[in-house]
Short mmCIF file of C-alpha atoms and ligand atoms in Angstrom, two decimals:
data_model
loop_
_atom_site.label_atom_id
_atom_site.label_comp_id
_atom_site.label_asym_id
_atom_site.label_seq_id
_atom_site.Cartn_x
_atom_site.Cartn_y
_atom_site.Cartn_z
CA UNK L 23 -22.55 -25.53 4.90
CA UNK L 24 -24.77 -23.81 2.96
CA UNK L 25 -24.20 -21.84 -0.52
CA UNK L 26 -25.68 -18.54 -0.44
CA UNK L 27 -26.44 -16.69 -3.13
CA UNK L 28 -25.75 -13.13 -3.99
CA UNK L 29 -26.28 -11.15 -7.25
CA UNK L 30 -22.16 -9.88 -6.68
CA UNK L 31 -19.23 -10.45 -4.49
CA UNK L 32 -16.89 -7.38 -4.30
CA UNK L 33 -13.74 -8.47 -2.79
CA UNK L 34 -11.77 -5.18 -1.42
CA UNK L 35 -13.10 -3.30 1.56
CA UNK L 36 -11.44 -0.20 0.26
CA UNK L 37 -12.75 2.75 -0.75
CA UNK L 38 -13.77 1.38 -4.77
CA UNK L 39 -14.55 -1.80 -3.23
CA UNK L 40 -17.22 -0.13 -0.76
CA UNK L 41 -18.18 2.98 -3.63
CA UNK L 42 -18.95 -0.55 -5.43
CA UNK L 43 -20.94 -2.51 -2.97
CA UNK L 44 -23.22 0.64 -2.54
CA UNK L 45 -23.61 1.34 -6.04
CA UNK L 46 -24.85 -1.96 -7.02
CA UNK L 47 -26.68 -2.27 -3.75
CA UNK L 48 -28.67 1.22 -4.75
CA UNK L 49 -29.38 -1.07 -7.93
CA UNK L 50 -31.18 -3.64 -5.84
CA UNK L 51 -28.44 -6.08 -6.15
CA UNK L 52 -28.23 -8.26 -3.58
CA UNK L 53 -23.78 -7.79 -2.46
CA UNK L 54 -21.21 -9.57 -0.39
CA UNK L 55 -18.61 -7.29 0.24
CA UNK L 56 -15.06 -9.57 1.26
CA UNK L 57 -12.38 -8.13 3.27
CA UNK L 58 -9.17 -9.78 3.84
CA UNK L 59 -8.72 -7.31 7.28
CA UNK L 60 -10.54 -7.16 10.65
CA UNK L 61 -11.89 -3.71 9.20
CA UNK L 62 -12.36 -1.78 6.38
CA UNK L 63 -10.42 1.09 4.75
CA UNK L 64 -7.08 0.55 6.47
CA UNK L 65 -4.43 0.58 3.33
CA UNK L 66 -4.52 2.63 0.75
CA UNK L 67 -7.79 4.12 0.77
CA UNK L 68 -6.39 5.79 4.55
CA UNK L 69 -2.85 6.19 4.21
CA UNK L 70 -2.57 8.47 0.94
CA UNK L 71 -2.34 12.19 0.31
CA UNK L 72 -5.56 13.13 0.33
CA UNK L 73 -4.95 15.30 -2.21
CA UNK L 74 -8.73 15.88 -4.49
CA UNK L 75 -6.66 16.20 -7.62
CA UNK L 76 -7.59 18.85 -10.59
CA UNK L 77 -5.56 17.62 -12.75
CA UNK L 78 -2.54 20.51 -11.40
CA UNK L 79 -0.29 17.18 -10.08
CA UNK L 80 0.34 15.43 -13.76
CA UNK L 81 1.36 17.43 -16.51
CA UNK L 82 2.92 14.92 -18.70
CA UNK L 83 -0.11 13.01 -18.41
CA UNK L 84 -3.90 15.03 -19.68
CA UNK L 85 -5.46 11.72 -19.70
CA UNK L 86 -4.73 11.30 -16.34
CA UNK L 87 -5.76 15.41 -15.62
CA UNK L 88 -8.99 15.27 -17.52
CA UNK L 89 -10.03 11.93 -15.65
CA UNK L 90 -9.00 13.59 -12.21
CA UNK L 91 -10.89 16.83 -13.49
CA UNK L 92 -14.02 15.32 -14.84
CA UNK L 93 -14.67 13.43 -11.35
CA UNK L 94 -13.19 16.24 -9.19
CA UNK L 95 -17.08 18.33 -9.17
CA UNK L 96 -19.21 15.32 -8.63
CA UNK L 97 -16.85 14.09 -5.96
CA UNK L 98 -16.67 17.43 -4.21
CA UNK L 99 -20.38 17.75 -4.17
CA UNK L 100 -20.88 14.12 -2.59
CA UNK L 101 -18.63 14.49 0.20
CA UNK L 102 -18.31 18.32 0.51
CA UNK L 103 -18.67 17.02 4.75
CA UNK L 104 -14.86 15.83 4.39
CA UNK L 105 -13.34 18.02 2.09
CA UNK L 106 -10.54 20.65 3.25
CA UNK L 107 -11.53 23.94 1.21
CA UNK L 108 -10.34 26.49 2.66
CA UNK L 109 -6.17 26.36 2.27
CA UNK L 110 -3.91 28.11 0.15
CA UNK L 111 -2.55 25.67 -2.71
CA UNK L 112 0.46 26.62 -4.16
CA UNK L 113 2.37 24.88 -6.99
CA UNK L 114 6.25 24.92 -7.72
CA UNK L 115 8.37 24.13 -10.43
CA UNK L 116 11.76 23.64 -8.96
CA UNK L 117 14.62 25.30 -10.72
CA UNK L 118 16.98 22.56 -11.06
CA UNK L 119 16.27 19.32 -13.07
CA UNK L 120 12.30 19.61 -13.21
CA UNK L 121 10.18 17.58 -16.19
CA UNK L 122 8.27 20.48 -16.83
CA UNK L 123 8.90 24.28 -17.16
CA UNK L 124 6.60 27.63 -16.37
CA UNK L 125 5.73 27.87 -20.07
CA UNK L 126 4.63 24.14 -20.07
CA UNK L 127 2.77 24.53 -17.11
CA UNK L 128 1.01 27.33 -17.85
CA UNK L 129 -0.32 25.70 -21.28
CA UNK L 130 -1.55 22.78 -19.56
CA UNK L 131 -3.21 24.85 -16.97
CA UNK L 132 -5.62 26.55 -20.08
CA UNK L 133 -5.62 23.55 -21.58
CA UNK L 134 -7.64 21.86 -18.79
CA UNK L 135 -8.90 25.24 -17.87
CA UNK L 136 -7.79 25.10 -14.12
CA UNK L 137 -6.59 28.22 -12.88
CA UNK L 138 -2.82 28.99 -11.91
CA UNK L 139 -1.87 32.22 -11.13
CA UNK L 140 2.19 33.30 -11.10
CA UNK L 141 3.29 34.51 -7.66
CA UNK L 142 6.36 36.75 -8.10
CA UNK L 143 7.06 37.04 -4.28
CA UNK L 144 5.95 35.28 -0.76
CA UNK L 145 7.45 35.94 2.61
CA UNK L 146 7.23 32.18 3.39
CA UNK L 147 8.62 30.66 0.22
CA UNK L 148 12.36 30.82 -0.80
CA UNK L 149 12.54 31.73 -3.97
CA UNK L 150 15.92 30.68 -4.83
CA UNK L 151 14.94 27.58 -5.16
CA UNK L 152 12.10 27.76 -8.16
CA UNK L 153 11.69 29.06 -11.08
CA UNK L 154 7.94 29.57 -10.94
CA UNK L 155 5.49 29.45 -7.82
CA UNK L 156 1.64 29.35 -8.83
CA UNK L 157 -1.45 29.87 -6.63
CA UNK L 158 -3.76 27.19 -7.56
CA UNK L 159 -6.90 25.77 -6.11
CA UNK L 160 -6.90 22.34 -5.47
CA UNK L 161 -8.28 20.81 -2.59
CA UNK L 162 -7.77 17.80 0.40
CA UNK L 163 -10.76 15.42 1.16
CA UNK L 164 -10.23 13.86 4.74
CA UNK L 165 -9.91 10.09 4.87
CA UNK L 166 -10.46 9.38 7.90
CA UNK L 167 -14.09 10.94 7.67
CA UNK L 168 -14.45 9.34 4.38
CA UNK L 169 -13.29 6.25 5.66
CA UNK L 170 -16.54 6.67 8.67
CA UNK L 171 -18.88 7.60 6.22
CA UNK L 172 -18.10 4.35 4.38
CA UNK L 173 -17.85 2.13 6.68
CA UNK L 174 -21.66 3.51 8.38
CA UNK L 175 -22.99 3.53 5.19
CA UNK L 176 -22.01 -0.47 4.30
CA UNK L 177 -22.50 -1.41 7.20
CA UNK L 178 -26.14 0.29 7.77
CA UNK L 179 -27.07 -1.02 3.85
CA UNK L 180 -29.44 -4.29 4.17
CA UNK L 181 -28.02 -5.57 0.94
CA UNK L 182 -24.70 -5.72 1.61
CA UNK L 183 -23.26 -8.67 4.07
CA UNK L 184 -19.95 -7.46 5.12
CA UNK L 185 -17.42 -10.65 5.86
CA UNK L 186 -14.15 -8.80 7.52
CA UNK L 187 -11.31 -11.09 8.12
CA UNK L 188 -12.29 -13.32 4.86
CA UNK L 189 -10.29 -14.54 2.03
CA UNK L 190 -11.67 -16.08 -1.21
CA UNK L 191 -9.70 -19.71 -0.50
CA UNK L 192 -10.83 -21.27 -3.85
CA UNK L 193 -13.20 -19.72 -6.67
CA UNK L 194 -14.88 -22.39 -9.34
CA UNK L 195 -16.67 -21.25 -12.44
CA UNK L 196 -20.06 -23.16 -13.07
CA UNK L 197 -21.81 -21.92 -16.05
CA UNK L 198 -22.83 -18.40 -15.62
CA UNK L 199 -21.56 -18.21 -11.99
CA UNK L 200 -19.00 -18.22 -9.80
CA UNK L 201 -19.17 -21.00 -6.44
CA UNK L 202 -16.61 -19.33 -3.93
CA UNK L 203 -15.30 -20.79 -1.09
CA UNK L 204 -13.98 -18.41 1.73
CA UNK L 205 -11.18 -18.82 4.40
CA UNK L 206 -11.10 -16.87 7.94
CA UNK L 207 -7.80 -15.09 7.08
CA UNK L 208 -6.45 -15.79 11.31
CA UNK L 209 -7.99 -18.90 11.75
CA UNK L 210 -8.11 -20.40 8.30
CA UNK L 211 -11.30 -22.16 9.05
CA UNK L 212 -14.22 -22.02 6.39
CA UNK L 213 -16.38 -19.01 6.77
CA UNK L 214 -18.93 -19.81 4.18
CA UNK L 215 -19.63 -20.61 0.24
CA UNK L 216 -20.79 -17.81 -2.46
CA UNK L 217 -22.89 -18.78 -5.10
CA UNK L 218 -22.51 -15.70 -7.61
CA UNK L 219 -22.54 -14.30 -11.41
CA UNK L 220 -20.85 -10.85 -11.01
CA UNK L 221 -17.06 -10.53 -8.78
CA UNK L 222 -15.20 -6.78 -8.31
CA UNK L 223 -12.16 -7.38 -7.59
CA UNK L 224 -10.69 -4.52 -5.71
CA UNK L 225 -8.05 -5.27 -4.03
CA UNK L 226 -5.48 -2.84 -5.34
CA UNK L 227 -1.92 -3.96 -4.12
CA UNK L 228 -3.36 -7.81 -4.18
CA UNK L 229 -4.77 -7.47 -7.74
CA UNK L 230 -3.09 -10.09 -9.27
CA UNK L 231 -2.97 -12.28 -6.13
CA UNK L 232 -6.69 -12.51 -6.77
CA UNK L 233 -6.79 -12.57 -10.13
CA UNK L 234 -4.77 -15.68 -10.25
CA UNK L 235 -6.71 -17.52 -7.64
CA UNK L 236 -10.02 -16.76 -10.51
CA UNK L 237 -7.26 -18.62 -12.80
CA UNK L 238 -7.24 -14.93 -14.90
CA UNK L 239 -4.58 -12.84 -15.90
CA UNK L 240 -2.10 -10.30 -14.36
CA UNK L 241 -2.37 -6.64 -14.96
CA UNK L 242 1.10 -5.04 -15.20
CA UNK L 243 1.87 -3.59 -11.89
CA UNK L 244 4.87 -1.97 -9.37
CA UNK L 245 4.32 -2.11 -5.99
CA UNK L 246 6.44 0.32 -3.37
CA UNK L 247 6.00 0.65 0.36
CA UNK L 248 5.66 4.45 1.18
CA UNK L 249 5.45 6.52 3.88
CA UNK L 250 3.22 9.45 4.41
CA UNK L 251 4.20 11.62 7.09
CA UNK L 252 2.00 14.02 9.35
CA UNK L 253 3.93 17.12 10.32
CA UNK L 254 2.64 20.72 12.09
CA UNK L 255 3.84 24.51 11.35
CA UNK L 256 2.67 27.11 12.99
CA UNK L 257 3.77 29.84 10.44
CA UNK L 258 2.66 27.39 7.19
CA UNK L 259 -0.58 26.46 8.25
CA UNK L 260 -3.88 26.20 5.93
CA UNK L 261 -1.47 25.96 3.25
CA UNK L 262 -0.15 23.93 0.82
CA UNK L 263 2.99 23.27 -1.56
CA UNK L 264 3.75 20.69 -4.51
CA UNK L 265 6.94 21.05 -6.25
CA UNK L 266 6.51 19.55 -9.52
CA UNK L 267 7.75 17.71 -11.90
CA UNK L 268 9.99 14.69 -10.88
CA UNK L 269 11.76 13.53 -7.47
CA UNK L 270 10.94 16.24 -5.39
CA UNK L 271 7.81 17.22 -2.58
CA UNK L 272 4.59 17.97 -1.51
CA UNK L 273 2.81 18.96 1.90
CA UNK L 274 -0.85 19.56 2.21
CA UNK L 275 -3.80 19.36 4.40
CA UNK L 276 -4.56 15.83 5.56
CA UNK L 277 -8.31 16.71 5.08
CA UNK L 278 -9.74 18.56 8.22
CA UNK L 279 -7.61 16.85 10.91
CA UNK L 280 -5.20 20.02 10.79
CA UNK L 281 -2.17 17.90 10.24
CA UNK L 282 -0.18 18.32 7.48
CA UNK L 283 0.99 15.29 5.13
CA UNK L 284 4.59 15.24 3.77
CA UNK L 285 5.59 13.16 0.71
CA UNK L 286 8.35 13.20 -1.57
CA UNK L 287 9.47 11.30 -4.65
CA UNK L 288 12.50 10.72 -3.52
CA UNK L 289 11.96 9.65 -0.16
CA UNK L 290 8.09 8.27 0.73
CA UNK L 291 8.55 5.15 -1.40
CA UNK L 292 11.08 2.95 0.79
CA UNK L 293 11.03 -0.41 -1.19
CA UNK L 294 10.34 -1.23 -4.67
CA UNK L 295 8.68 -4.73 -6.33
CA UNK L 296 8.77 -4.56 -9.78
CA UNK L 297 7.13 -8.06 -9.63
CA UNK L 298 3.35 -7.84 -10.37
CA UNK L 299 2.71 -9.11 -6.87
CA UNK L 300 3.52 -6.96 -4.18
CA UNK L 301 6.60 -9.14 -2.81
CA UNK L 302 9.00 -7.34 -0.67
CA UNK L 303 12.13 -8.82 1.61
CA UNK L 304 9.91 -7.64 4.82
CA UNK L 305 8.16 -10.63 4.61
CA UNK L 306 10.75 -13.27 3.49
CA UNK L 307 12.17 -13.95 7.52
CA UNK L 308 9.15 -15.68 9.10
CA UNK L 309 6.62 -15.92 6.50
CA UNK L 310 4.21 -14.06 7.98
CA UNK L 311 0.42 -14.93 7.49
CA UNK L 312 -0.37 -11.46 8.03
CA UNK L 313 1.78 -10.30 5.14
CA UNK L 314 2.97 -12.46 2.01
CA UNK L 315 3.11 -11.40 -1.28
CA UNK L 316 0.15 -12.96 -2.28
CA UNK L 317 -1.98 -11.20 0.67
CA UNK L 318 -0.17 -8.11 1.62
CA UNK L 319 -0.74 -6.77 5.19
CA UNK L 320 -0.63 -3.25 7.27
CA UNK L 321 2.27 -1.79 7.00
CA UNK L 322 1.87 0.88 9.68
CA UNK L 323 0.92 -2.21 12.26
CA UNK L 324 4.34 -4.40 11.05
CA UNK L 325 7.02 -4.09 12.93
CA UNK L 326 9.22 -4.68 10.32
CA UNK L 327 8.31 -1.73 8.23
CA UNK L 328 11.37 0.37 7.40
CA UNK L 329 12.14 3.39 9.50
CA UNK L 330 10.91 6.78 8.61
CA UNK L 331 12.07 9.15 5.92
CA UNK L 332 10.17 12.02 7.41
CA UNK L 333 13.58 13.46 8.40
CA UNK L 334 14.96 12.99 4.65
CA UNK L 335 11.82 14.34 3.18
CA UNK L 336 11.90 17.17 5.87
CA UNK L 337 15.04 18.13 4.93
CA UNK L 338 14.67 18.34 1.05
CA UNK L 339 11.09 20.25 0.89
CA UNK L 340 12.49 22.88 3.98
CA UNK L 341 14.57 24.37 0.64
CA UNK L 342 11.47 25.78 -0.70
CA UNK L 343 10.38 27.68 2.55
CA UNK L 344 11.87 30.88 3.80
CA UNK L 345 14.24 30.44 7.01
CA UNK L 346 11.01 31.25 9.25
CA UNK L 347 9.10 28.78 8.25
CA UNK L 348 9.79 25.26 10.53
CA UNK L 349 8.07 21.76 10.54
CA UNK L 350 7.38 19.47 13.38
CA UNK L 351 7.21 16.01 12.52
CA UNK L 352 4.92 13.47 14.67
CA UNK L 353 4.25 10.15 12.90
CA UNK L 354 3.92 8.50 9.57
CA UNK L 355 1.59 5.90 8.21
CA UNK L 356 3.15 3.37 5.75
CA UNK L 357 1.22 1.41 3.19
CA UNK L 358 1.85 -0.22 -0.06
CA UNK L 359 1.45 2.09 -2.71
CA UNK L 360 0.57 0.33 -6.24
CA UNK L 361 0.89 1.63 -10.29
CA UNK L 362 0.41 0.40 -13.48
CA UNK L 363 3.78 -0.51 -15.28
CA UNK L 364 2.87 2.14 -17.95
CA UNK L 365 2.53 4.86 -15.78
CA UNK L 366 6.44 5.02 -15.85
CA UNK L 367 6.01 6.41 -19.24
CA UNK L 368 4.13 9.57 -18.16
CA UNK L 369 3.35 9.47 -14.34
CA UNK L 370 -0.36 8.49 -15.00
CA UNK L 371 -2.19 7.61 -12.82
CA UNK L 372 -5.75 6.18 -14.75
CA UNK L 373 -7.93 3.55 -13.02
CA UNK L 374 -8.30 0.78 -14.93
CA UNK L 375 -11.08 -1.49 -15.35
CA UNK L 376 -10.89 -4.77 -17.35
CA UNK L 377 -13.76 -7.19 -17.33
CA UNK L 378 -11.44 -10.47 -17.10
CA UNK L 379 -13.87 -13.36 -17.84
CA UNK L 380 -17.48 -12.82 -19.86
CA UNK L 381 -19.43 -15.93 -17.90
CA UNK L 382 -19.38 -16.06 -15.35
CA UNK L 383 -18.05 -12.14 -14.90
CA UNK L 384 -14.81 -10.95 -13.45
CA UNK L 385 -14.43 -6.96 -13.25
CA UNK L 386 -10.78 -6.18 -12.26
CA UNK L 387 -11.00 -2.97 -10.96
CA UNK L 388 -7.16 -0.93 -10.35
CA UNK L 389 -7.96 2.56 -8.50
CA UNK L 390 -5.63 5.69 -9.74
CA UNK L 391 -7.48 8.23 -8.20
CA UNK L 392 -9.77 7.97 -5.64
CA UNK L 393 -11.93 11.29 -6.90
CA UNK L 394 -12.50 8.16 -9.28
CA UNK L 395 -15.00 5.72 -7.50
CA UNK L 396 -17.27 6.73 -10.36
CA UNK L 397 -15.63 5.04 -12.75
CA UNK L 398 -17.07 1.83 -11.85
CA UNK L 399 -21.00 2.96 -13.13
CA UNK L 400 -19.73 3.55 -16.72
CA UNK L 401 -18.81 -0.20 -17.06
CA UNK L 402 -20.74 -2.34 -14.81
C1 LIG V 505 1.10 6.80 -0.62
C2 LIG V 505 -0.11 7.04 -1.46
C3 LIG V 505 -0.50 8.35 -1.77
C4 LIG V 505 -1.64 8.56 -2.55
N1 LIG V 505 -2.09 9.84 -2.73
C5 LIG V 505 -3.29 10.03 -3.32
C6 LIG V 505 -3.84 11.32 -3.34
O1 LIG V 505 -3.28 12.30 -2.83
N2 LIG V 505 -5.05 11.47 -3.96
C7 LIG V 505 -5.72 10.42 -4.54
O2 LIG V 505 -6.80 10.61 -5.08
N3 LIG V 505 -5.19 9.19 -4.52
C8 LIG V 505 -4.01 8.97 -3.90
N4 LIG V 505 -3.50 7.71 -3.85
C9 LIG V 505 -4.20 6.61 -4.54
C10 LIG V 505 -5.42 6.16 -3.77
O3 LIG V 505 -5.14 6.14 -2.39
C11 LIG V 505 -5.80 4.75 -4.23
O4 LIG V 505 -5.99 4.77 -5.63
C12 LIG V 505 -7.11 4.27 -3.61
O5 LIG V 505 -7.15 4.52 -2.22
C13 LIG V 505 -7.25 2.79 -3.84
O6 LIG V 505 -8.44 2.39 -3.22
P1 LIG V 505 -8.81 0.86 -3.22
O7 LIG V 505 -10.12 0.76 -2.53
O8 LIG V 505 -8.73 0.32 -4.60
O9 LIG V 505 -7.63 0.16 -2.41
P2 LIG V 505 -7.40 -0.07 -0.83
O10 LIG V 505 -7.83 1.09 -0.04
O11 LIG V 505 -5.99 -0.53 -0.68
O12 LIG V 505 -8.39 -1.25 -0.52
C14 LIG V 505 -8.15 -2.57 -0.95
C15 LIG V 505 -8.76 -3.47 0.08
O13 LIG V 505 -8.68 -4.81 -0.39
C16 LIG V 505 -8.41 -5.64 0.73
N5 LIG V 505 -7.86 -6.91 0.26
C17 LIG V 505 -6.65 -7.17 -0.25
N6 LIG V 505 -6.54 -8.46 -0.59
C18 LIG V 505 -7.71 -9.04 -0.30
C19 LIG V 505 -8.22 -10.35 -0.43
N7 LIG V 505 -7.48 -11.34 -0.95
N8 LIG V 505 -9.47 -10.60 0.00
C20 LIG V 505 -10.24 -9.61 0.54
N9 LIG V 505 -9.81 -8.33 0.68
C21 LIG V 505 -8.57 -8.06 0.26
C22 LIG V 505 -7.41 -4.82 1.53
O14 LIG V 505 -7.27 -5.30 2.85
C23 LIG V 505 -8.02 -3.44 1.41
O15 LIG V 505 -8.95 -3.19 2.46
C24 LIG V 505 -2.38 7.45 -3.06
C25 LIG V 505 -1.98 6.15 -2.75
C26 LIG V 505 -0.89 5.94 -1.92
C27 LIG V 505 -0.58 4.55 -1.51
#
């Protein structure tokens, strides 16, 4: 078999993996772009809440707000095709037991300089329930378009060899490079053998699964498998609500699809690992290749996912609305939803990106946000 070699592997067919392929690609590097799946973009870079964040969602958290606000123009002009401008976006501060209060809220809004204006009164919104409702604007991108756009534009660049259903099996460093060996992730047979300097890895939820095969460290991470769920209404349409701060809701625009998506604190995230890999007791009864901790799966495609919340999460964000308003559920996505250890401290959500080994070069690249893609061009 012979070595080819590339000027960088990215491993991670998400959407940081691909923003990264194409990046260095537009550089003239020469990119192999690994993905553990049949195709790209089916975990978390699909099954999210497509919210384009202003900062609005983390106000115990301004480094996480100015990062989501610095990318938020540049990422809106890029893909304005598959962004959801034109809903209402209201924010909520519950009454009972929230982090933050109106006053708070208010500050931070100057602070970043995003606008919130206080709504004293709203046929559809029950107003027994909060102590402050705010008309923001904040906006949905659509990942499902996004997730098109990608995989066209990957698949369409000549410098970037796409290898779907391929694992790294064993990575070797020689001098300033890395020799890779990769596994068919079905059929376990040997796909082929990477000769390469520079490797992204951007895997999200199997971070540290690949870090360790690179014989490199663990970054600090939770894992939980959550649920989004897509829901109509005919009288709350075009709309949108987040109750902030702490274990309660949100439902919003899935992009332009003109479903809504339905999370909650409380509810979305089923099962927790507090282990840095993402090991759940889904996998444990027949050791499934498709899903271990140290290559976690689909989670919408498993049938042994846990059963939907939609009905819990239903029933706790219905508080908010007026009697009128009602919600149709019709199906949920599940995928495994990944954060920094620290972020329990604040609710951050910052991507991260260490450069793990000098020579040859390991970037380790953990995705917050996905308005931040950029992130990747200040370091590499
Ligand atoms: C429930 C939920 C809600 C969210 N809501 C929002 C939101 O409203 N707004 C927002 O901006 N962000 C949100 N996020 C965060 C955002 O979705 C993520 O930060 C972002 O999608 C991560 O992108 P990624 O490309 O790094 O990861 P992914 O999209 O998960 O891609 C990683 C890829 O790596 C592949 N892979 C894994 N292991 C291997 C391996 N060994 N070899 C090869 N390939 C491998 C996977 O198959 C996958 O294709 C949310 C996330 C979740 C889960």
């Amino acid at each position: 078999m012979q070595t080819e070699h590339v000027d960088a592997v990215v491993i991670g067919g998400g959407i940081f993996g691909c923003y990264a392929a194409l990046y260095l690609a537009g550089k003239g590097a020469r990119v192999a772009l690994v993905e553990k799946e049949a195709q790209l973009f089916q975990k978390a870079s699909l099954v999210n809440q497509a919210r384009l964040h202003g900062g609005y969602h983390y106000p115990r958290s301004v480094a996480t707000a100015a990062l989501s606000d610095e990318h938020k123009e540049r990422f809106t002009a890029e893909h304005k095709q598959f962004v959801n401008f034109s809903f209402e976006k209201y924010y909520a501060i519950d009454r009972f037991g929230s982090f933050t209060d109106p006053q708070q809220f208010e500050r931070f809004c100057q602070h970043l300089n995003i606008p919130c204006e206080r709504i004293r009164e709203h046929p559809l919104f029950n107003f027994h329930r909060m102590e402050a409702l705010y008309k923001t604007t904040e906006y949905s991108f659509d990942p499902v378009l996004l997730r098109e756009h990608y995989r066209t534009r990957v698949e369409q660049n000549p410098h970037i060899a796409i290898l779907k259903n391929t694992q790294i099996q064993r990575a070797t460093p020689d001098g300033a490079n890395w020799l890779l060996e990769t596994q068919h992730t079905q059929l376990k047979t040997q796909n082929s053998k990477l000769k390469t300097p520079i490797v992204i890895n951007a895997t999200y939820a199997a971070t540290n699964a690949v870090n360790r095969l690179f014989g490199l460290r663990d970054i600090d991470l939770t894992h939980e498998i959550s649920e989004i769920a897509f829901i109509t209404s005919a009288q709350f349409q075009d709309k949108g609500l987040t109750v902030m701060d702490g274990p309660f809701g949100s439902i919003m625009p899935y992009g332009l699809s003109g479903l809504l998506s339905l999370s909650s604190v409380a509810y979305t995230h089923h099962k927790i690992s507090y282990d840095n890999l993402p090991r759940f007791d889904c996998q444990e009864p027949e050791n499934d290749p498709r899903c271990r901790p140290e290559a976690p799966g689909i989670c919408t495609e498993c049938p042994r996912r846990p059963d939907s919340n939609a009905y819990k999460m239903l029933q706790q964000m219905r508080q908010y609305f007026a009697d009128s308003v009602r919600f149709e559920h019709l199906f949920s996505y599940f995928t495994i939803k990944s954060k920094l250890k620290t972020s329990y401290i604040d609710d951050g959500r910052p991507t991260e990106i260490a450069l793990l080994s000098e020579r040859p070069k390991l970037y380790c690249l953990f995705a917050g946000k996905v308005n931040s893609i950029y992130e990747i061009e200040k370091i590499v």
